[in-house]
CSV table of C-alpha atoms in Angstrom, one decimal:
chain,number,residue,atom,x,y,z
Q,1,MET,CA,63.9,33.3,-102.5
Q,2,GLN,CA,64.4,29.8,-101.1
Q,3,ILE,CA,61.8,27.4,-102.5
Q,4,GLY,CA,60.9,24.0,-101.1
Q,5,VAL,CA,59.3,21.1,-102.8
Q,6,TYR,CA,58.0,18.2,-100.8
Q,7,GLY,CA,57.7,14.9,-102.6
Q,8,ALA,CA,60.0,12.4,-104.3
Q,9,GLY,CA,57.6,10.8,-106.7
Q,10,TYR,CA,56.9,11.9,-110.3
Q,11,LEU,CA,55.5,15.3,-109.4
Q,12,GLY,CA,58.0,16.3,-106.8
Q,13,THR,CA,60.9,15.2,-108.9
Q,14,VAL,CA,59.8,17.1,-112.0
Q,15,VAL,CA,58.7,20.3,-110.1
Q,16,SER,CA,61.8,20.6,-108.0
Q,17,ALA,CA,64.2,20.1,-111.0
Q,18,CYS,CA,62.3,22.5,-113.3
Q,19,LEU,CA,62.0,25.2,-110.6
Q,20,ALA,CA,65.8,25.0,-110.0
Q,21,ASP,CA,66.3,25.4,-113.7
Q,22,PHE,CA,64.7,28.8,-113.4
Q,23,GLY,CA,67.8,29.8,-111.5
Q,24,THR,CA,66.2,29.7,-108.0
Q,25,PRO,CA,67.6,27.7,-105.0
Q,26,VAL,CA,65.3,24.7,-104.5
Q,27,SER,CA,65.3,22.1,-101.7
Q,28,CYS,CA,63.5,18.9,-102.3
Q,29,CYS,CA,62.5,17.0,-99.2
Q,30,HIS,CA,61.3,13.4,-98.5
Q,31,PRO,CA,62.0,11.1,-95.6
Q,32,ASP,CA,63.3,8.2,-97.8
Q,33,SER,CA,67.1,8.8,-97.5
Q,34,SER,CA,68.0,6.2,-100.2
Q,35,GLN,CA,65.7,7.9,-102.7
Q,36,MET,CA,67.1,11.3,-101.9
Q,37,VAL,CA,70.7,10.1,-102.4
Q,38,ALA,CA,69.7,8.4,-105.7
Q,39,MET,CA,68.0,11.6,-106.9
Q,40,ALA,CA,71.1,13.7,-106.0
Q,41,GLN,CA,73.2,11.4,-108.1
Q,42,GLY,CA,70.7,11.7,-111.0
Q,43,ASN,CA,69.2,8.3,-110.7
Q,44,VAL,CA,65.6,8.9,-111.5
Q,45,PRO,CA,63.3,5.8,-110.8
Q,46,PHE,CA,61.2,6.4,-113.8
Q,47,HIS,CA,61.7,7.4,-117.4
Q,48,GLU,CA,61.0,11.0,-118.3
Q,49,LYS,CA,62.6,12.7,-121.3
Q,50,ASN,CA,65.5,15.1,-120.4
Q,51,LEU,CA,64.7,15.0,-116.7
Q,52,THR,CA,68.0,13.3,-115.6
Q,53,GLU,CA,70.0,16.0,-117.5
Q,54,VAL,CA,68.1,18.8,-115.8
Q,55,ILE,CA,68.6,17.3,-112.3
Q,56,LYS,CA,72.3,16.7,-112.8
Q,57,ARG,CA,72.8,20.3,-114.2
Q,58,ASN,CA,71.1,21.9,-111.2
Q,59,VAL,CA,72.7,19.7,-108.6
Q,60,ARG,CA,76.2,20.5,-110.0
Q,61,SER,CA,75.4,24.3,-110.0
Q,62,GLY,CA,74.2,24.0,-106.3
Q,63,ARG,CA,70.7,25.2,-107.1
Q,64,LEU,CA,69.0,21.9,-106.3
Q,65,ALA,CA,69.5,20.1,-103.0
Q,66,TYR,CA,67.9,17.0,-101.5
Q,67,SER,CA,67.0,16.6,-97.8
Q,68,THR,CA,65.3,14.2,-95.4
Q,69,ASP,CA,65.1,16.8,-92.5
Q,70,ILE,CA,61.5,18.2,-92.8
Q,71,GLU,CA,62.0,20.6,-89.9
Q,72,SER,CA,65.1,22.2,-91.4
Q,73,PHE,CA,63.4,22.2,-94.8
Q,74,ALA,CA,60.4,24.0,-93.4
Q,75,ARG,CA,62.5,26.6,-91.6
Q,76,LYS,CA,64.5,27.6,-94.7
Q,77,ALA,CA,61.8,27.9,-97.5
Q,78,GLN,CA,59.4,30.8,-97.8
Q,79,VAL,CA,57.3,29.0,-100.4
Q,80,ILE,CA,56.7,25.3,-100.3
Q,81,PHE,CA,55.2,23.2,-103.0
Q,82,LEU,CA,53.4,20.1,-101.8
Q,83,ALA,CA,54.0,17.7,-104.7
Q,84,GLU,CA,53.3,14.2,-103.5
Q,85,ASP,CA,51.7,11.9,-106.1
Q,86,SER,CA,49.0,10.9,-103.6
Q,87,PRO,CA,46.9,13.2,-101.3
Q,88,GLN,CA,46.7,10.5,-98.6
Q,89,HIS,CA,48.7,12.3,-95.8
Q,90,LEU,CA,48.6,15.8,-97.2
Q,91,THR,CA,46.8,17.5,-94.3
Q,92,ASP,CA,49.1,16.0,-91.7
Q,93,LEU,CA,52.1,17.1,-93.8
Q,94,ALA,CA,50.8,20.7,-94.2
Q,95,VAL,CA,50.3,21.0,-90.4
Q,96,ARG,CA,53.7,19.6,-89.6
Q,97,ILE,CA,55.4,21.9,-92.1
Q,98,THR,CA,53.5,24.9,-90.8
Q,99,ARG,CA,54.4,24.1,-87.2
Q,100,ALA,CA,58.1,23.9,-88.0
Q,101,ALA,CA,58.1,27.1,-90.1
Q,102,PRO,CA,59.4,30.3,-88.3
Q,103,LYS,CA,56.7,32.4,-89.9
Q,104,PRO,CA,53.4,31.5,-91.8
Q,105,PRO,CA,54.5,29.7,-95.0
Q,106,ILE,CA,52.9,29.8,-98.4
Q,107,LEU,CA,51.9,26.2,-99.2
Q,108,ALA,CA,51.1,25.6,-102.9
Q,109,ILE,CA,49.3,22.3,-103.5
Q,110,VAL,CA,50.4,20.6,-106.7
Q,111,THR,CA,49.3,17.2,-105.6
Q,112,PRO,CA,46.1,16.1,-107.5
Q,113,VAL,CA,43.4,16.4,-104.8
Q,114,PRO,CA,39.6,16.2,-104.6
Q,115,VAL,CA,37.6,19.4,-104.6
Q,116,GLY,CA,37.4,20.8,-101.0
Q,117,THR,CA,40.9,19.6,-100.0
Q,118,ALA,CA,42.5,23.0,-99.7
Q,119,SER,CA,39.8,24.4,-97.6
Q,120,ALA,CA,39.9,21.4,-95.4
Q,121,ILE,CA,43.7,21.8,-94.9
Q,122,GLU,CA,43.2,25.5,-94.1
Q,123,GLN,CA,40.7,24.5,-91.4
Q,124,SER,CA,43.0,21.9,-89.9
Q,125,ILE,CA,45.9,24.4,-89.7
Q,126,THR,CA,43.6,27.0,-88.0
Q,127,GLN,CA,42.3,24.4,-85.6
Q,128,ALA,CA,45.9,23.6,-84.7
Q,129,GLY,CA,46.4,27.3,-83.7
Q,130,LEU,CA,48.7,27.9,-86.7
Q,131,ARG,CA,48.7,30.2,-89.7
Q,132,ALA,CA,49.6,29.5,-93.3
Q,133,THR,CA,48.5,30.6,-96.8
Q,134,ILE,CA,47.2,27.8,-98.9
Q,135,VAL,CA,47.3,28.0,-102.7
Q,136,SER,CA,45.7,25.4,-105.0
Q,137,GLN,CA,48.0,25.2,-108.0
Q,138,PRO,CA,47.2,22.3,-110.3
Q,139,MET,CA,49.9,21.6,-112.8
Q,140,PHE,CA,49.3,19.8,-116.1
Q,141,PHE,CA,52.0,17.4,-117.2
Q,142,THR,CA,52.0,14.8,-119.9
Q,143,SER,CA,54.3,11.9,-119.2
Q,144,GLY,CA,57.2,12.0,-121.7
Q,145,CYS,CA,56.7,15.8,-122.2
Q,146,ALA,CA,56.7,17.0,-118.5
Q,147,ILE,CA,59.8,19.3,-118.9
Q,148,GLU,CA,58.2,21.0,-121.9
Q,149,ASP,CA,54.8,21.2,-120.2
Q,150,PHE,CA,56.4,22.9,-117.2
Q,151,ASN,CA,58.4,25.4,-119.3
Q,152,TRP,CA,55.6,26.1,-121.8
Q,153,PRO,CA,52.3,25.8,-119.9
Q,154,ASP,CA,49.0,26.8,-121.4
Q,155,ARG,CA,48.2,28.7,-118.1
Q,156,ILE,CA,49.1,29.1,-114.5
Q,157,ILE,CA,46.2,28.6,-112.1
Q,158,LEU,CA,46.4,29.9,-108.5
Q,159,GLY,CA,43.5,29.1,-106.2
Q,160,THR,CA,43.9,31.6,-103.3
Q,161,GLY,CA,42.4,34.8,-101.8
Q,162,SER,CA,45.9,36.1,-100.8
Q,163,ASN,CA,47.4,38.9,-103.0
Q,164,ASP,CA,50.8,38.3,-101.3
Q,165,ALA,CA,50.7,34.6,-102.3
Q,166,VAL,CA,49.9,35.6,-105.9
Q,167,LEU,CA,52.8,38.1,-106.0
Q,168,ALA,CA,55.2,35.5,-104.5
Q,169,LEU,CA,54.2,32.8,-107.0
Q,170,LYS,CA,54.3,35.3,-110.0
Q,171,GLN,CA,57.9,36.1,-108.9
Q,172,ILE,CA,58.8,32.4,-108.9
Q,173,PHE,CA,57.3,31.9,-112.3
Q,174,HIS,CA,58.5,35.3,-113.5
Q,175,SER,CA,60.0,34.0,-116.8
Q,176,LEU,CA,56.7,32.4,-117.8
Q,177,VAL,CA,54.6,35.4,-116.8
Q,178,MET,CA,56.9,37.7,-118.8
Q,179,ARG,CA,56.5,35.4,-121.7
Q,180,GLY,CA,52.8,36.0,-121.6
Q,181,VAL,CA,51.5,32.8,-120.0
Q,182,PRO,CA,48.1,33.6,-118.6
Q,183,VAL,CA,47.7,33.6,-114.8
Q,184,ILE,CA,44.2,32.7,-113.6
Q,185,VAL,CA,43.5,33.6,-109.9
Q,186,THR,CA,40.5,32.0,-108.6
Q,187,SER,CA,39.1,30.1,-105.6
Q,188,HIS,CA,40.4,26.9,-104.1
Q,189,GLU,CA,37.4,24.9,-105.3
Q,190,THR,CA,37.5,26.2,-108.8
Q,191,ALA,CA,41.3,25.5,-109.2
Q,192,GLU,CA,40.8,22.0,-107.8
Q,193,LEU,CA,37.9,21.4,-110.2
Q,194,VAL,CA,39.9,22.7,-113.3
Q,195,ARG,CA,42.3,19.7,-113.1
Q,196,GLU,CA,39.6,17.0,-112.9
Q,197,SER,CA,37.5,18.8,-115.6
Q,198,ALA,CA,40.4,19.1,-118.0
Q,199,THR,CA,41.2,15.4,-117.7
Q,200,ALA,CA,37.5,14.6,-118.2
Q,201,PHE,CA,37.3,16.8,-121.3
Q,202,VAL,CA,40.4,15.3,-122.9
Q,203,ALA,CA,39.0,11.8,-122.2
Q,204,THR,CA,35.7,12.9,-123.9
Q,205,LYS,CA,37.7,14.3,-126.9
Q,206,ILE,CA,39.7,11.1,-127.3
Q,207,SER,CA,36.6,8.9,-126.9
Q,208,PHE,CA,34.7,10.9,-129.5
Q,209,ILE,CA,37.3,10.5,-132.2
Q,210,ASN,CA,37.6,6.8,-131.4
Q,211,GLU,CA,33.8,6.4,-131.8
Q,212,LEU,CA,34.0,8.2,-135.2
Q,213,ALA,CA,36.9,5.9,-136.1
Q,214,SER,CA,34.6,2.9,-135.7
Q,215,LEU,CA,32.0,4.6,-138.0
Q,216,CYS,CA,34.8,5.3,-140.5
Q,217,GLU,CA,35.5,1.5,-140.8
Q,218,LYS,CA,31.8,0.9,-141.6
Q,219,VAL,CA,31.4,3.5,-144.3
Q,220,ASN,CA,34.9,3.2,-145.9
Q,221,ALA,CA,36.1,6.6,-144.6
Q,222,ASP,CA,39.6,7.4,-143.2
Q,223,ALA,CA,39.7,8.5,-139.6
Q,224,VAL,CA,43.2,10.0,-139.9
Q,225,SER,CA,42.1,12.4,-142.6
Q,226,LEU,CA,38.9,13.0,-140.6
Q,227,SER,CA,40.8,13.9,-137.4
Q,228,LEU,CA,43.1,16.2,-139.4
Q,229,ALA,CA,40.2,18.1,-141.0
Q,230,LEU,CA,38.4,18.4,-137.6
Q,231,GLY,CA,41.6,19.5,-135.8
Q,232,LEU,CA,42.2,22.4,-138.2
Q,233,ASP,CA,38.9,23.9,-136.9
Q,234,LYS,CA,40.0,26.6,-134.4
Q,235,LYS,CA,37.1,25.6,-132.2
Q,236,ILE,CA,38.4,22.0,-131.9
Q,237,ALA,CA,42.3,21.9,-132.3
Q,238,PRO,CA,44.3,18.8,-133.2
Q,239,ARG,CA,45.8,17.7,-129.9
Q,240,CYS,CA,44.3,14.5,-128.4
Q,241,LEU,CA,42.2,14.0,-131.6
Q,242,GLN,CA,44.1,11.0,-133.0
Q,243,PRO,CA,42.1,7.8,-133.4
Q,244,GLY,CA,43.4,4.8,-131.5
Q,245,ALA,CA,45.0,6.8,-128.7
Q,246,GLY,CA,43.3,5.7,-125.5
Q,247,MET,CA,43.3,7.9,-122.4
Q,248,GLY,CA,45.8,6.8,-119.8
Q,249,GLY,CA,48.5,8.1,-117.5
Q,250,LEU,CA,49.5,8.3,-113.8
Q,251,PHE,CA,46.6,10.6,-112.7
Q,252,ALA,CA,44.0,10.2,-115.4
Q,253,GLU,CA,41.9,7.5,-113.8
Q,254,SER,CA,42.1,9.1,-110.3
Q,255,ASP,CA,41.1,12.5,-111.7
Q,256,MET,CA,38.0,11.0,-113.4
Q,257,ASP,CA,37.2,8.9,-110.4
Q,258,SER,CA,37.3,11.9,-108.1
Q,259,LEU,CA,35.1,14.0,-110.5
Q,260,ALA,CA,32.6,11.2,-110.8
Q,261,GLU,CA,32.4,10.7,-107.0
Q,262,LEU,CA,32.0,14.5,-106.5
Q,263,ALA,CA,29.1,14.6,-108.9
Q,264,GLN,CA,27.4,11.6,-107.3
Q,265,ARG,CA,27.7,13.1,-103.8
Q,266,ASN,CA,26.0,16.2,-105.1
Q,267,GLY,CA,23.3,14.5,-107.1
Q,268,VAL,CA,24.6,15.4,-110.5
Q,269,SER,CA,24.7,13.0,-113.4
Q,270,LEU,CA,27.7,13.4,-115.6
Q,271,LYS,CA,26.5,11.3,-118.5
Q,272,ILE,CA,29.1,12.5,-121.0
Q,273,LEU,CA,31.9,11.6,-118.7
Q,274,SER,CA,30.4,8.1,-118.1
Q,275,ALA,CA,30.1,7.5,-121.8
Q,276,ALA,CA,33.6,8.7,-122.5
Q,277,ARG,CA,35.0,6.4,-119.9
Q,278,GLU,CA,33.0,3.5,-121.3
Q,279,VAL,CA,34.3,4.1,-124.8
Q,280,ASN,CA,37.9,4.4,-123.5
Q,281,HIS,CA,37.7,1.1,-121.6
Q,282,GLY,CA,36.2,-0.6,-124.6
Q,283,LEU,CA,39.2,0.1,-127.0
Q,284,ALA,CA,41.0,-3.1,-126.0
Q,285,ASP,CA,38.0,-5.2,-126.8
Q,286,GLN,CA,37.7,-3.6,-130.2
Q,287,VAL,CA,41.3,-4.5,-131.0
Q,288,ILE,CA,40.6,-8.1,-130.0
Q,289,GLU,CA,37.6,-8.1,-132.3
Q,290,LYS,CA,39.8,-6.9,-135.2
Q,291,ILE,CA,42.3,-9.7,-134.5
Q,292,SER,CA,39.6,-12.3,-134.1
Q,293,ARG,CA,38.0,-11.3,-137.5
Q,294,CYS,CA,41.4,-12.1,-139.1
Q,295,VAL,CA,42.3,-15.3,-137.3
Q,296,GLN,CA,38.8,-16.6,-136.4
Q,297,SER,CA,39.5,-16.7,-132.7
Q,298,VAL,CA,42.3,-15.5,-130.4
Q,299,GLN,CA,42.0,-18.7,-128.3
Q,300,ASN,CA,45.2,-20.7,-128.5
Q,301,LYS,CA,46.8,-18.1,-130.8
Q,302,ASP,CA,50.0,-16.3,-130.2
Q,303,VAL,CA,49.9,-12.4,-130.2
Q,304,GLY,CA,52.9,-10.1,-130.1
Q,305,ILE,CA,52.5,-6.6,-128.7
Q,306,LEU,CA,54.9,-3.8,-129.5
Q,307,GLY,CA,54.7,-1.2,-126.7
Q,308,LEU,CA,53.3,-1.5,-123.2
Q,309,ALA,CA,53.7,2.1,-121.9
Q,310,PHE,CA,50.5,4.1,-122.1
Q,311,LYS,CA,52.3,6.5,-124.5
Q,312,PRO,CA,55.8,7.0,-126.0
Q,313,ASN,CA,58.7,8.5,-124.0
Q,314,THR,CA,57.5,7.2,-120.6
Q,315,ASN,CA,57.8,4.0,-118.6
Q,316,SER,CA,54.3,4.5,-117.0
Q,317,VAL,CA,51.8,1.8,-117.7
Q,318,ALA,CA,49.0,3.4,-115.7
Q,319,GLY,CA,45.8,3.3,-117.7
Q,320,SER,CA,47.7,1.7,-120.6
Q,321,SER,CA,45.5,0.3,-123.4
Q,322,SER,CA,48.2,-2.1,-124.2
Q,323,ILE,CA,48.2,-3.6,-120.7
Q,324,ARG,CA,44.4,-3.8,-120.9
Q,325,LEU,CA,44.7,-5.5,-124.2
Q,326,ALA,CA,47.3,-8.1,-122.9
Q,327,LYS,CA,45.0,-8.9,-120.0
Q,328,ASN,CA,41.9,-9.3,-122.2
Q,329,LEU,CA,43.9,-11.5,-124.7
Q,330,ILE,CA,45.1,-13.8,-121.9
Q,331,ALA,CA,41.6,-14.0,-120.4
Q,332,GLN,CA,40.3,-15.2,-123.9
Q,333,GLY,CA,43.0,-17.9,-124.1
Q,334,ALA,CA,45.7,-16.2,-126.2
Q,335,ARG,CA,49.4,-16.4,-125.5
Q,336,VAL,CA,51.1,-13.0,-125.4
Q,337,ARG,CA,54.6,-11.9,-126.2
Q,338,ALA,CA,55.5,-8.3,-125.5
Q,339,TYR,CA,58.3,-5.7,-126.0
Q,340,ASP,CA,58.7,-2.1,-124.8
Q,341,PRO,CA,61.9,0.0,-124.8
Q,342,VAL,CA,61.6,1.2,-121.2
Q,343,ALA,CA,58.3,0.0,-119.6
Q,344,LEU,CA,59.0,-3.8,-119.1
Q,345,PRO,CA,59.8,-3.5,-115.4
Q,346,ASP,CA,56.5,-1.6,-114.6
Q,347,ALA,CA,54.6,-3.9,-117.0
Q,348,ARG,CA,55.8,-7.0,-115.1
Q,349,LEU,CA,54.2,-5.6,-111.9
Q,350,GLU,CA,50.9,-5.3,-113.8
Q,351,LEU,CA,50.9,-8.5,-115.7
Q,352,ASN,CA,53.1,-10.8,-113.5
Q,353,GLY,CA,54.3,-13.9,-115.3
Q,354,SER,CA,51.4,-14.2,-117.6
Q,355,VAL,CA,53.3,-12.6,-120.6
Q,356,CYS,CA,56.5,-13.6,-122.3
Q,357,TYR,CA,58.6,-10.5,-122.1
Q,358,CYS,CA,61.0,-9.9,-125.0
Q,359,GLU,CA,64.2,-8.0,-125.3
Q,360,SER,CA,63.6,-6.8,-128.8
Q,361,PRO,CA,60.6,-6.1,-131.1
Q,362,TYR,CA,61.8,-9.0,-133.4
Q,363,ALA,CA,61.6,-11.4,-130.5
Q,364,ALA,CA,58.1,-10.3,-129.8
Q,365,ALA,CA,57.2,-11.0,-133.5
Q,366,GLU,CA,58.8,-14.5,-133.5
Q,367,GLY,CA,56.1,-17.1,-134.5
Q,368,VAL,CA,53.0,-15.0,-133.6
Q,369,ASP,CA,49.7,-15.1,-135.5
Q,370,ALA,CA,49.3,-11.3,-135.1
Q,371,LEU,CA,51.6,-8.4,-134.3
Q,372,VAL,CA,50.0,-5.5,-132.5
Q,373,VAL,CA,51.5,-2.0,-132.3
Q,374,GLY,CA,50.2,-1.0,-128.9
Q,375,THR,CA,52.3,2.2,-128.2
Q,376,GLY,CA,53.4,4.7,-130.7
Q,377,TRP,CA,57.1,4.6,-130.1
Q,378,PRO,CA,58.7,6.3,-133.1
Q,379,GLU,CA,61.4,3.6,-133.4
Q,380,PHE,CA,58.8,1.1,-134.5
Q,381,ARG,CA,58.5,2.9,-137.8
Q,382,GLY,CA,62.1,2.0,-138.6
Q,383,LEU,CA,61.9,-1.7,-138.0
Q,384,ASP,CA,63.0,-4.2,-140.7
Q,385,PHE,CA,59.6,-5.3,-141.8
Q,386,THR,CA,61.1,-7.8,-144.4
Q,387,ARG,CA,62.7,-9.6,-141.4
Q,388,ILE,CA,59.5,-9.3,-139.4
Q,389,LYS,CA,57.4,-10.8,-142.2
Q,390,GLN,CA,59.7,-13.9,-142.3
Q,391,MET,CA,59.3,-14.3,-138.5
Q,392,LEU,CA,55.5,-14.0,-138.3
Q,393,ARG,CA,53.4,-17.1,-138.5
Q,394,ARG,CA,50.8,-15.0,-140.4
Q,395,PRO,CA,51.8,-11.5,-141.9
Q,396,LEU,CA,49.1,-9.7,-139.9
Q,397,ILE,CA,49.8,-6.3,-138.3
Q,398,VAL,CA,47.2,-4.5,-136.2
Q,399,ASP,CA,48.3,-0.9,-135.8
Q,400,THR,CA,46.3,0.6,-132.9
Q,401,LYS,CA,48.1,4.0,-133.2
Q,402,ASN,CA,48.0,4.3,-137.1
Q,403,LEU,CA,51.8,4.7,-136.7
Q,404,LEU,CA,53.0,2.7,-139.7
Q,405,ASP,CA,53.0,3.2,-143.4
Q,406,SER,CA,49.9,1.1,-144.4
Q,407,VAL,CA,50.5,1.5,-148.2
Q,408,ARG,CA,54.1,0.2,-147.9
Q,409,LEU,CA,53.2,-2.7,-145.6
Q,410,ARG,CA,50.3,-3.9,-147.8
Q,411,ALA,CA,52.6,-3.7,-150.9
Q,412,MET,CA,55.0,-5.9,-149.0
Q,413,GLY,CA,52.2,-8.5,-148.6
Q,414,PHE,CA,51.2,-7.7,-145.0
Q,415,GLU,CA,47.6,-7.8,-143.9
Q,416,TYR,CA,47.5,-4.3,-142.3
Q,417,VAL,CA,44.6,-3.3,-140.0
Q,418,GLY,CA,44.6,0.2,-138.6
Q,419,VAL,CA,42.0,2.2,-136.6
Q,420,GLY,CA,39.3,3.9,-138.5
Q,421,ARG,CA,41.0,3.2,-141.8
Q,422,GLY,CA,38.3,2.1,-144.3
């Protein structure tokens, strides 16, 4: 079966490469010829662990091809995944592909969309005198782990009333189905709502442990041990229950915005979601409060930030608590120096010239009054902290991810401040 994937952003690149890795011929289409050439050469415009290797392997084998000819693309593929990062022109795209296809195609919508989008696309195709089978298929990727998430998903969700479409997609994902990955067949609206609800639930879980971390600091409890004990409860689970890890990512804010707007239009008050978002957005202010308690005020102080990506193993700064922290520090009169292994180009677009960007973690620590661990890059654990202590104006480390060995650093003479560590 020939498969098509439309989209050359994050989703389209990941989905096309991973589908080809199943051993199926895949054509990835987008009108940007320079981007298609770059992709075919394995030059991915963002950082995602192992993705370049997967692309190169499948291009070499002939299973993965890139195209700018949407009409030819639509004629060859029986199943097409619509995997643009934004739903802006999705309806026009679906109509155009359906018109070019020799027989009614199966169009699987991977793009994050508001509830009601699939039904609206079906209606537009019908009004154009065309036929296609629309499937809502949200996929759940975590930046930095997208390849693993694709190959080891928690579930496959298919929003469709077509048995033929379900059979075709089960055939494509045969290796996952045979492995026992659950397949949930439901309506368009339910499938669309699953994605937004999952994002909101994770945000709630993260915000809950961060609120408890603030309580831990007041009562001399340890939030790391608390989160471990809670996570071992089968009803709770440990994932996304680490204090200090703010909710971020390419689609997180748009998912929650869409869900909040849907609730407002229907007269429903999502108080828990509102509270979770408020806690999430307040994490940067809490870090500034911690620094201020140690140095009196951040005004006219120098602060170094290690890590600007919203999480390790990605260059995405979308929703990054480190970016929010840098902006808030600057607004309060601090001078900021920052380092990240891969996210500096994206960070520059967010922060402009207001930050001194450094080529190493040691340069970020040079002469600062406080050094903040903003992203949990594993390499930060192995830094030469004897050298760093000599470089700091004040031996203060604020570890927003509880990444470092607090006992060792305090024994070395550092003033170590974690999250929820009494």
